[in-house]
Coordinates of C-alpha atoms and ligand atoms in Angstrom, one line a residue:
M1 CA 14.8 -14.2 -116.0
A2 CA 13.5 -17.7 -115.4
T3 CA 15.3 -20.5 -117.1
T4 CA 13.6 -23.7 -117.9
G5 CA 14.8 -27.2 -118.6
R6 CA 17.9 -28.9 -117.4
T7 CA 21.0 -26.8 -117.1
K8 CA 24.2 -28.0 -118.5
S9 CA 26.0 -30.1 -115.8
A10 CA 28.8 -28.2 -114.0
F11 CA 30.8 -28.4 -110.9
I12 CA 31.0 -26.0 -108.0
R13 CA 34.4 -26.5 -106.3
V14 CA 34.8 -25.5 -102.7
H15 CA 37.6 -25.7 -100.2
P16 CA 36.2 -27.9 -97.4
R17 CA 37.4 -25.5 -94.7
P18 CA 40.0 -22.8 -94.5
P19 CA 42.9 -23.0 -94.7
F20 CA 43.1 -24.7 -98.1
T21 CA 44.0 -28.3 -97.7
G22 CA 44.4 -29.2 -101.4
D23 CA 41.2 -31.2 -101.5
F24 CA 38.0 -30.1 -103.3
I25 CA 34.4 -30.9 -102.7
V26 CA 32.4 -31.0 -105.8
I27 CA 28.8 -29.8 -105.3
T28 CA 26.3 -30.5 -108.0
K29 CA 23.3 -31.3 -105.8
A30 CA 21.8 -30.1 -102.6
D31 CA 18.5 -30.6 -100.7
A32 CA 18.2 -26.8 -100.6
V33 CA 20.0 -23.8 -101.9
V34 CA 19.7 -20.6 -99.8
I35 CA 20.4 -17.4 -101.8
G36 CA 21.8 -14.7 -99.5
A37 CA 23.8 -15.1 -96.3
G38 CA 22.5 -12.3 -94.2
A39 CA 20.3 -12.7 -91.1
F40 CA 17.4 -14.5 -92.8
G41 CA 19.6 -16.8 -95.0
A42 CA 22.0 -17.8 -92.1
S43 CA 19.0 -18.7 -89.9
V44 CA 17.2 -20.7 -92.6
A45 CA 20.4 -22.6 -93.5
Y46 CA 21.1 -23.5 -89.9
H47 CA 17.6 -24.7 -89.2
L48 CA 17.4 -26.7 -92.4
A49 CA 20.7 -28.4 -91.5
R50 CA 19.3 -29.2 -88.0
R51 CA 16.5 -30.9 -89.8
G52 CA 19.1 -33.1 -91.6
K53 CA 19.1 -31.3 -95.0
Q54 CA 22.2 -30.9 -97.2
V55 CA 22.3 -27.2 -97.7
V56 CA 24.3 -24.7 -99.8
L57 CA 24.3 -21.1 -98.7
L58 CA 25.3 -18.7 -101.5
D59 CA 26.3 -15.1 -101.2
A60 CA 27.2 -12.7 -103.9
H61 CA 29.5 -10.9 -101.4
E62 CA 31.3 -12.1 -98.4
A63 CA 28.7 -13.7 -96.0
V64 CA 27.2 -11.3 -93.5
T65 CA 28.6 -8.1 -94.9
Q66 CA 25.6 -6.3 -96.3
T67 CA 22.6 -4.9 -94.4
S68 CA 22.6 -7.3 -91.4
P69 CA 25.8 -6.3 -89.7
R70 CA 24.8 -2.6 -90.0
A71 CA 21.6 -3.0 -88.0
A72 CA 21.0 -1.6 -84.5
G73 CA 20.6 -5.1 -83.1
L74 CA 17.4 -4.4 -81.1
T75 CA 14.5 -6.7 -80.4
Q76 CA 11.0 -5.5 -79.8
Q77 CA 8.7 -8.4 -79.0
I78 CA 5.4 -6.6 -79.1
R79 CA 4.6 -6.2 -82.8
S80 CA 1.6 -5.1 -84.8
D81 CA -0.3 -8.4 -84.8
P82 CA -0.4 -11.7 -82.9
L83 CA 1.6 -13.7 -85.4
M84 CA 4.5 -11.1 -85.6
T85 CA 4.5 -10.9 -81.8
Q86 CA 4.6 -14.7 -81.5
L87 CA 7.5 -14.9 -84.0
A88 CA 9.4 -12.0 -82.2
M89 CA 8.9 -13.7 -78.8
Q90 CA 10.0 -17.0 -80.1
S91 CA 13.1 -15.3 -81.7
V92 CA 14.2 -13.8 -78.4
H93 CA 13.9 -17.2 -76.8
Q94 CA 16.0 -18.8 -79.6
I95 CA 18.7 -16.1 -79.3
T96 CA 19.0 -16.7 -75.6
Q97 CA 19.2 -20.4 -76.2
L98 CA 21.5 -20.4 -79.2
T99 CA 24.8 -20.9 -77.4
A100 CA 23.4 -23.8 -75.3
E101 CA 21.9 -25.3 -78.5
S102 CA 24.8 -24.9 -80.9
G103 CA 27.9 -24.3 -78.8
E104 CA 28.5 -21.1 -80.6
P105 CA 29.2 -18.0 -78.4
L106 CA 26.7 -15.2 -78.7
T107 CA 26.7 -12.2 -76.4
C108 CA 23.4 -10.4 -75.9
H109 CA 22.3 -7.8 -73.4
Q110 CA 18.8 -8.7 -72.1
N111 CA 18.3 -5.3 -70.4
G112 CA 14.7 -4.8 -71.6
S113 CA 13.2 -1.9 -73.5
I114 CA 11.2 1.2 -72.8
K115 CA 8.7 2.8 -75.1
V116 CA 7.5 6.4 -74.5
A117 CA 4.5 8.2 -75.8
L118 CA 4.3 12.0 -75.7
T119 CA 0.8 12.6 -77.0
E120 CA -2.7 11.2 -76.3
S121 CA -3.1 9.1 -79.4
F122 CA 0.3 7.4 -79.0
A123 CA -0.4 7.0 -75.2
A124 CA -3.5 4.9 -76.3
Q125 CA -1.2 2.8 -78.5
I126 CA 1.1 2.2 -75.5
Q127 CA -1.8 0.9 -73.5
D128 CA -3.0 -1.2 -76.4
E129 CA 0.4 -2.8 -76.8
V130 CA 0.6 -3.6 -73.1
Q131 CA -2.8 -5.3 -73.3
R132 CA -2.0 -7.2 -76.4
G133 CA 1.5 -8.3 -75.2
Q134 CA 0.2 -9.5 -71.8
A135 CA -2.6 -11.5 -73.6
Q136 CA 0.2 -13.3 -75.4
G137 CA 2.2 -13.9 -72.3
L138 CA 4.8 -11.2 -72.8
E139 CA 6.2 -9.5 -69.7
I140 CA 5.2 -6.0 -70.6
A141 CA 3.8 -3.3 -68.2
L142 CA 3.1 0.4 -67.8
V143 CA 5.8 2.1 -65.7
S144 CA 6.0 5.6 -64.2
Q145 CA 8.3 8.4 -65.4
Q146 CA 10.5 7.8 -62.2
E147 CA 10.8 4.1 -62.9
A148 CA 11.7 4.7 -66.6
Q149 CA 14.4 7.1 -65.6
R150 CA 15.7 4.8 -62.9
L151 CA 16.1 2.1 -65.6
A152 CA 17.5 4.4 -68.3
P153 CA 19.2 7.4 -66.6
F154 CA 19.9 9.0 -70.0
L155 CA 16.2 9.5 -70.5
Q156 CA 14.3 12.6 -69.3
P157 CA 10.7 11.4 -69.5
E158 CA 8.9 14.6 -68.2
R159 CA 6.9 15.0 -71.4
A160 CA 5.8 11.3 -71.4
L161 CA 2.1 10.6 -71.1
A162 CA 2.5 6.8 -71.1
I163 CA 5.5 4.5 -70.9
W164 CA 5.8 0.7 -71.1
Y165 CA 8.7 -1.6 -70.2
T166 CA 9.4 -5.0 -71.5
A167 CA 12.0 -6.7 -69.4
S168 CA 13.0 -9.5 -71.8
D169 CA 13.8 -7.4 -74.9
L170 CA 17.5 -7.5 -75.7
Y171 CA 20.1 -6.0 -77.9
L172 CA 23.2 -7.5 -79.5
E173 CA 26.0 -6.7 -81.9
P174 CA 24.0 -7.3 -85.1
G175 CA 26.5 -9.3 -87.2
D176 CA 27.1 -11.7 -84.3
L177 CA 23.8 -13.4 -84.7
P178 CA 24.0 -14.5 -88.4
R179 CA 27.7 -15.2 -88.0
A180 CA 26.9 -17.6 -85.1
Y181 CA 24.2 -19.2 -87.2
I182 CA 26.7 -19.7 -90.0
R183 CA 29.4 -21.2 -87.9
A184 CA 26.8 -23.6 -86.3
A185 CA 25.4 -24.4 -89.8
Q186 CA 28.9 -25.2 -91.1
K187 CA 29.4 -27.6 -88.2
L188 CA 26.3 -29.3 -89.3
G189 CA 27.6 -29.7 -92.8
V190 CA 26.2 -26.6 -94.6
T191 CA 28.5 -25.4 -97.5
V192 CA 28.8 -21.6 -97.4
L193 CA 29.9 -20.1 -100.8
S194 CA 30.8 -16.4 -100.5
H195 CA 31.4 -14.4 -103.7
T196 CA 29.1 -16.8 -105.5
P197 CA 26.0 -15.1 -106.9
A198 CA 23.0 -17.0 -108.0
T199 CA 22.6 -15.9 -111.7
A200 CA 19.6 -18.0 -112.7
V201 CA 17.0 -20.4 -111.3
G202 CA 16.0 -23.3 -113.5
T203 CA 12.5 -24.7 -113.3
R204 CA 10.8 -27.6 -114.9
A205 CA 7.0 -28.1 -115.0
G206 CA 6.5 -25.4 -112.4
Q207 CA 9.1 -26.8 -109.9
V208 CA 12.5 -25.4 -109.2
E209 CA 15.3 -27.6 -110.4
T210 CA 18.6 -25.8 -110.4
V211 CA 20.4 -22.7 -109.1
V212 CA 23.0 -21.4 -111.5
T213 CA 26.1 -19.6 -110.5
P214 CA 29.2 -18.5 -112.4
Q215 CA 31.0 -21.6 -111.1
G216 CA 28.3 -24.0 -112.2
A217 CA 24.8 -25.3 -111.5
I218 CA 23.4 -27.0 -108.4
E219 CA 20.5 -29.3 -108.7
T220 CA 18.0 -28.8 -105.9
P221 CA 14.3 -29.2 -105.1
A222 CA 14.2 -26.2 -102.8
V223 CA 15.4 -22.6 -103.3
I224 CA 15.1 -20.0 -100.6
D225 CA 15.3 -16.3 -101.7
T226 CA 16.9 -14.5 -98.7
A227 CA 18.7 -11.9 -100.8
G228 CA 17.7 -8.8 -98.8
A229 CA 17.7 -5.7 -101.0
W230 CA 18.2 -8.0 -104.0
T231 CA 15.2 -10.2 -103.2
R232 CA 13.3 -8.9 -106.2
V233 CA 16.2 -9.5 -108.6
V234 CA 16.4 -13.1 -107.4
G235 CA 12.6 -13.5 -107.6
V236 CA 12.6 -12.5 -111.2
M237 CA 15.0 -15.4 -111.9
A238 CA 12.1 -17.6 -110.9
G239 CA 9.6 -15.5 -112.8
I240 CA 8.0 -13.9 -109.7
N241 CA 7.5 -10.3 -108.5
V242 CA 8.1 -9.7 -104.8
P243 CA 6.5 -6.4 -103.9
L244 CA 9.0 -4.6 -101.6
V245 CA 11.2 -1.6 -101.8
P246 CA 14.8 -1.4 -100.5
T247 CA 14.8 1.7 -98.3
R248 CA 17.8 3.4 -96.7
H249 CA 17.8 3.3 -92.9
Q250 CA 20.6 4.9 -90.8
L251 CA 21.8 5.3 -87.3
Y252 CA 24.7 7.0 -85.5
I253 CA 26.8 6.2 -82.5
T254 CA 28.2 9.0 -80.2
E255 CA 31.5 9.1 -78.5
P256 CA 31.4 7.9 -74.9
L257 CA 29.1 10.0 -72.7
P258 CA 28.8 10.3 -68.9
G259 CA 26.6 7.8 -67.2
I260 CA 26.0 5.4 -70.1
Q261 CA 26.3 1.8 -69.1
V262 CA 26.0 -1.4 -71.2
E263 CA 23.3 -2.7 -68.7
Q264 CA 20.9 0.0 -69.6
P265 CA 17.8 -0.7 -71.7
I266 CA 16.7 0.4 -75.2
V267 CA 14.5 3.4 -75.3
R268 CA 12.0 4.3 -78.1
V269 CA 10.0 7.5 -78.5
L270 CA 6.9 6.5 -80.4
D271 CA 5.7 9.9 -81.6
Y272 CA 9.0 10.6 -83.4
N273 CA 10.0 7.1 -84.5
V274 CA 13.4 7.3 -82.7
Y275 CA 15.3 4.6 -80.8
V276 CA 18.3 5.0 -78.5
R277 CA 20.5 2.4 -76.8
P278 CA 23.9 2.2 -75.1
E279 CA 26.8 1.4 -77.4
Q280 CA 30.5 1.4 -76.5
G281 CA 30.0 3.9 -73.6
G282 CA 28.0 6.3 -75.9
L283 CA 24.5 6.2 -77.3
M284 CA 23.3 4.6 -80.6
V285 CA 20.5 6.7 -82.2
G286 CA 18.4 5.7 -85.1
G287 CA 15.1 6.7 -86.5
Y288 CA 12.6 6.8 -89.3
E289 CA 12.4 10.0 -91.3
P290 CA 9.3 11.0 -93.3
D291 CA 11.1 10.9 -96.7
P292 CA 13.7 8.1 -96.8
L293 CA 15.8 7.3 -99.8
Q294 CA 14.2 4.4 -101.8
L295 CA 16.1 2.3 -104.3
D296 CA 14.7 0.3 -107.2
G297 CA 14.8 -3.3 -106.0
Q298 CA 14.2 -4.6 -109.6
T299 CA 17.4 -3.2 -111.0
L300 CA 19.8 -3.2 -108.0
A301 CA 23.1 -4.6 -109.4
T302 CA 24.3 -7.8 -107.7
T303 CA 27.7 -6.2 -107.6
F304 CA 26.5 -3.2 -105.6
D305 CA 27.9 -3.3 -102.1
I306 CA 26.1 -1.7 -99.2
K307 CA 29.4 -0.2 -98.0
D308 CA 29.1 2.1 -101.0
L309 CA 25.6 3.3 -100.1
A310 CA 25.6 7.1 -99.7
L311 CA 24.8 8.1 -96.1
D312 CA 23.3 11.4 -94.9
M313 CA 23.4 12.6 -91.3
A314 CA 20.8 15.4 -91.9
P315 CA 17.6 13.3 -91.3
L316 CA 19.1 11.9 -88.1
R317 CA 20.0 15.4 -86.9
R318 CA 16.4 16.5 -87.5
L319 CA 15.1 13.5 -85.5
T320 CA 17.6 14.2 -82.7
E321 CA 16.3 17.8 -82.4
L322 CA 12.7 16.4 -82.0
V323 CA 13.8 14.3 -79.0
A324 CA 16.3 16.7 -77.4
T325 CA 14.0 17.0 -74.3
E326 CA 14.1 13.3 -73.8
F327 CA 17.8 12.8 -74.5
P328 CA 19.5 16.1 -73.5
Q329 CA 23.0 14.7 -74.0
L330 CA 22.4 14.1 -77.7
P331 CA 22.4 17.5 -79.4
N332 CA 26.0 18.3 -78.4
A333 CA 27.4 14.7 -78.4
P334 CA 30.3 14.1 -80.7
I335 CA 29.5 11.6 -83.4
K336 CA 31.8 8.6 -83.7
L337 CA 30.1 6.7 -86.5
L338 CA 27.3 7.0 -89.0
R339 CA 26.1 3.7 -90.6
G340 CA 23.2 2.6 -92.8
G341 CA 21.9 -0.2 -94.9
L342 CA 19.0 -1.2 -97.2
P343 CA 16.2 -2.9 -95.3
T344 CA 13.2 -3.9 -97.5
M345 CA 9.8 -2.3 -96.8
T346 CA 6.5 -3.9 -97.7
P347 CA 3.2 -2.0 -98.1
D348 CA 1.8 -3.2 -94.7
G349 CA 5.0 -3.4 -92.6
R350 CA 4.8 -7.2 -92.3
H351 CA 7.4 -9.6 -93.6
I352 CA 7.1 -11.8 -96.6
V353 CA 7.5 -15.5 -95.7
D354 CA 6.0 -17.8 -98.3
Q355 CA 6.3 -20.6 -100.8
V356 CA 5.7 -18.9 -104.0
P357 CA 2.4 -20.0 -105.7
G358 CA 3.0 -21.5 -109.1
V359 CA 6.8 -22.2 -108.6
G360 CA 7.0 -25.3 -106.5
G361 CA 10.0 -25.3 -104.1
F362 CA 10.7 -21.6 -104.3
F363 CA 10.5 -19.8 -101.0
V364 CA 11.0 -16.2 -100.0
A365 CA 12.0 -14.8 -96.6
S366 CA 12.3 -11.0 -96.9
G367 CA 10.5 -7.8 -96.6
C368 CA 12.3 -7.3 -93.3
C369 CA 10.7 -3.9 -92.6
V370 CA 13.7 -3.0 -90.5
G371 CA 13.0 -5.8 -88.1
G372 CA 14.5 -8.8 -89.9
L373 CA 17.5 -9.4 -87.8
S374 CA 15.6 -9.8 -84.6
I375 CA 12.9 -12.0 -86.1
S376 CA 15.3 -14.2 -88.2
P377 CA 15.6 -17.0 -85.7
A378 CA 11.9 -17.9 -85.7
V379 CA 11.5 -17.2 -89.4
G380 CA 14.4 -19.5 -90.2
A381 CA 12.9 -22.2 -88.0
V382 CA 9.3 -22.0 -89.4
L383 CA 10.6 -21.9 -93.0
A384 CA 12.8 -24.9 -92.4
D385 CA 9.8 -26.8 -91.1
W386 CA 7.8 -25.8 -94.2
V387 CA 10.6 -27.0 -96.6
V388 CA 11.0 -30.3 -94.7
E389 CA 7.3 -31.0 -93.9
G390 CA 5.8 -29.7 -97.2
A391 CA 3.5 -27.4 -95.2
P392 CA 4.0 -24.7 -92.6
T393 CA 3.6 -25.8 -89.0
L394 CA 2.3 -22.3 -88.1
D395 CA -0.4 -20.3 -90.0
L396 CA 1.8 -17.9 -91.9
S397 CA -1.0 -16.6 -94.1
P398 CA -0.7 -13.0 -92.9
L399 CA 2.9 -13.1 -94.4
R400 CA 2.0 -14.6 -97.8
L401 CA 3.3 -13.0 -101.0
E402 CA 0.0 -12.5 -102.7
R403 CA -1.7 -10.6 -99.9
F404 CA -1.2 -7.2 -101.5
G405 CA -3.3 -7.9 -104.6
P406 CA -3.1 -6.2 -108.0
A407 CA -2.8 -2.7 -106.6
M408 CA 0.8 -3.2 -105.7
Q409 CA 1.6 -4.2 -109.3
S410 CA 2.0 -0.5 -109.8
E411 CA 5.5 0.5 -108.9
E412 CA 4.4 4.0 -108.0
R413 CA 1.8 2.8 -105.6
L414 CA 4.2 0.3 -104.2
R415 CA 6.8 2.9 -103.4
E416 CA 4.2 5.3 -101.9
A417 CA 2.8 2.6 -99.7
C418 CA 6.2 1.4 -98.5
L419 CA 7.3 5.0 -97.9
W420 CA 4.2 5.7 -95.8
R421 CA 4.8 2.5 -93.8
Y422 CA 8.5 3.4 -93.2
A423 CA 7.6 7.0 -92.1
H424 CA 5.0 5.6 -89.6
H425 CA 7.2 2.8 -88.4
Y426 CA 6.2 2.8 -84.8
S427 CA 2.6 3.7 -85.4
S428 CA -0.2 1.1 -85.3
E429 CA -2.2 3.5 -87.5
E430 CA -3.2 2.0 -90.9
Q431 CA -2.8 4.0 -94.1
Ligands
FAD1 C1 20.7 1.1 -89.5 C2 19.8 -0.1 -89.4 C3 19.3 -0.5 -88.2 C4 18.5 -1.6 -88.1 N1 18.1 -2.0 -86.9 C5 17.5 -3.2 -86.7 C6 17.2 -3.7 -85.4 O1 17.4 -3.1 -84.4 N2 16.5 -4.9 -85.3 C7 16.2 -5.6 -86.4 O2 15.6 -6.7 -86.3 N3 16.5 -5.2 -87.7 C8 17.2 -4.0 -87.8 N4 17.5 -3.6 -89.1 C9 17.1 -4.4 -90.2 C10 18.0 -5.6 -90.4 O3 19.3 -5.1 -90.7 C11 17.4 -6.4 -91.6 O4 16.1 -6.7 -91.3 C12 18.2 -7.6 -91.9 O5 19.6 -7.3 -91.9 C13 17.7 -8.2 -93.2 O6 18.6 -9.3 -93.5 P1 18.6 -10.0 -94.9 O7 19.2 -11.3 -94.7 O8 17.3 -9.8 -95.5 O9 19.6 -9.0 -95.7 P2 21.2 -8.9 -95.9 O10 21.9 -8.9 -94.6 O11 21.5 -7.7 -96.8 O12 21.5 -10.2 -96.7 C14 21.2 -10.4 -98.0 C15 22.3 -11.1 -98.7 O13 21.9 -11.6 -100.0 C16 23.1 -11.5 -100.8 N5 22.7 -11.6 -102.2 C17 22.0 -10.7 -102.9 N6 21.8 -11.1 -104.2 C18 22.4 -12.4 -104.3 C19 22.5 -13.3 -105.3 N7 22.0 -13.1 -106.5 N8 23.2 -14.5 -105.0 C20 23.7 -14.7 -103.8 N9 23.6 -13.8 -102.8 C21 22.9 -12.7 -103.0 C22 23.7 -10.2 -100.4 O14 25.1 -10.2 -100.8 C23 23.5 -10.2 -98.9 O15 24.6 -10.7 -98.2 C24 18.3 -2.4 -89.2 C25 18.8 -2.1 -90.5 C26 19.6 -0.9 -90.6 C27 20.2 -0.6 -91.9

């Protein structure tokens, strides 16, 4: 619920750095408060600090423990429209430069990615993606079955009608990226408060004024809602509705398998919405089932922890059967780990990155659509520019909050649209 007027003055006390030294810093003011220390929040906080801002980064749980560290850690730079592709390409560049820029170690495997189409209509999409990617300067090209198998020996591409390869796509251990951003942000003076939920957002005359936590209130002119599956709950604190649906997404990792090497690329099978990459000598396998579990993002308790999300191997088994020809090692591979989280789907599969109309200083970076980890570097940078400059330095209108119109006020229609988009994740087809 939105609170208005000045909140009673209070202190937030933080240990300056572990281990506890006996001193306290008292935080009552910040240039910006970022709510949610996952991939988006960590990147936004870091980029704001690089622009000289005093930032507080809050998390209801321990930082980087919810959906972000459970991701597959893949990038795919060719996206559904020029803006998303631009942001994804910029993000890969930022990931590869992060260590040089910040001094923080970050291991990534820039082994490229392969996308396979098994049917005519998806083969047309492969060709379209190659053309669109090349037009934006992306190194993406059609490759033969033989070349695809040379690059990814675990792939049997006999059924493929078209295949592309993008050499600069990469994968990484997902939690490493936001953790690197947080360490770099702390070096720049950002205060990270784990186990500190935002409980209210105070506004005055249509402008954010405070963020309230159980430990006290922080006065601030800028609030960024990067609360992942809880984005809507935080949005309601400022009186806004963010149309997205937390949707369970899962992957599994096999025990080590013959021939799997860390240097091999990511492989995606377009027709079946399945991705596979090397992990710990085995294969990581994820995919998009037609009927995913959706949660109510308006009522998700702040105390809910993603580690308690019920997981289900059955949808992944079904997807594995569909691609058994392409990945013959998978059907009999022993499973080492099943993991999943709650990415947020939007009705059109694009992110929400916006300053909320009518609530000055309240920004949202969410609606990750299962691609938020890999696009978080660029989103953090452009949002920081926006907060600092007062206007975005890039035309972000395709990602604005109000693009969905009144139709998505209906929860039922919102869930239907988000479900359809999830189930057709790799497809360029529109609903
Ligand atoms: C199995 C799986 C595979 C995936 N694979 C990929 C991939 O290959 N590539 C890719 O780019 N993406 C992938 N994703 C998606 C990716 O994980 C998400 O896009 C990304 O993690 C979203 O980050 P976030 O910051 O929005 O959410 P989170 O990491 O969940 O962070 C949100 C944070 O907000 C905090 N919070 C909530 N409410 C409050 C509050 N009131 N006050 C303070 N803090 C609060 C939470 O505690 C949480 O830490 C995958 C996801 C899954 C589950």
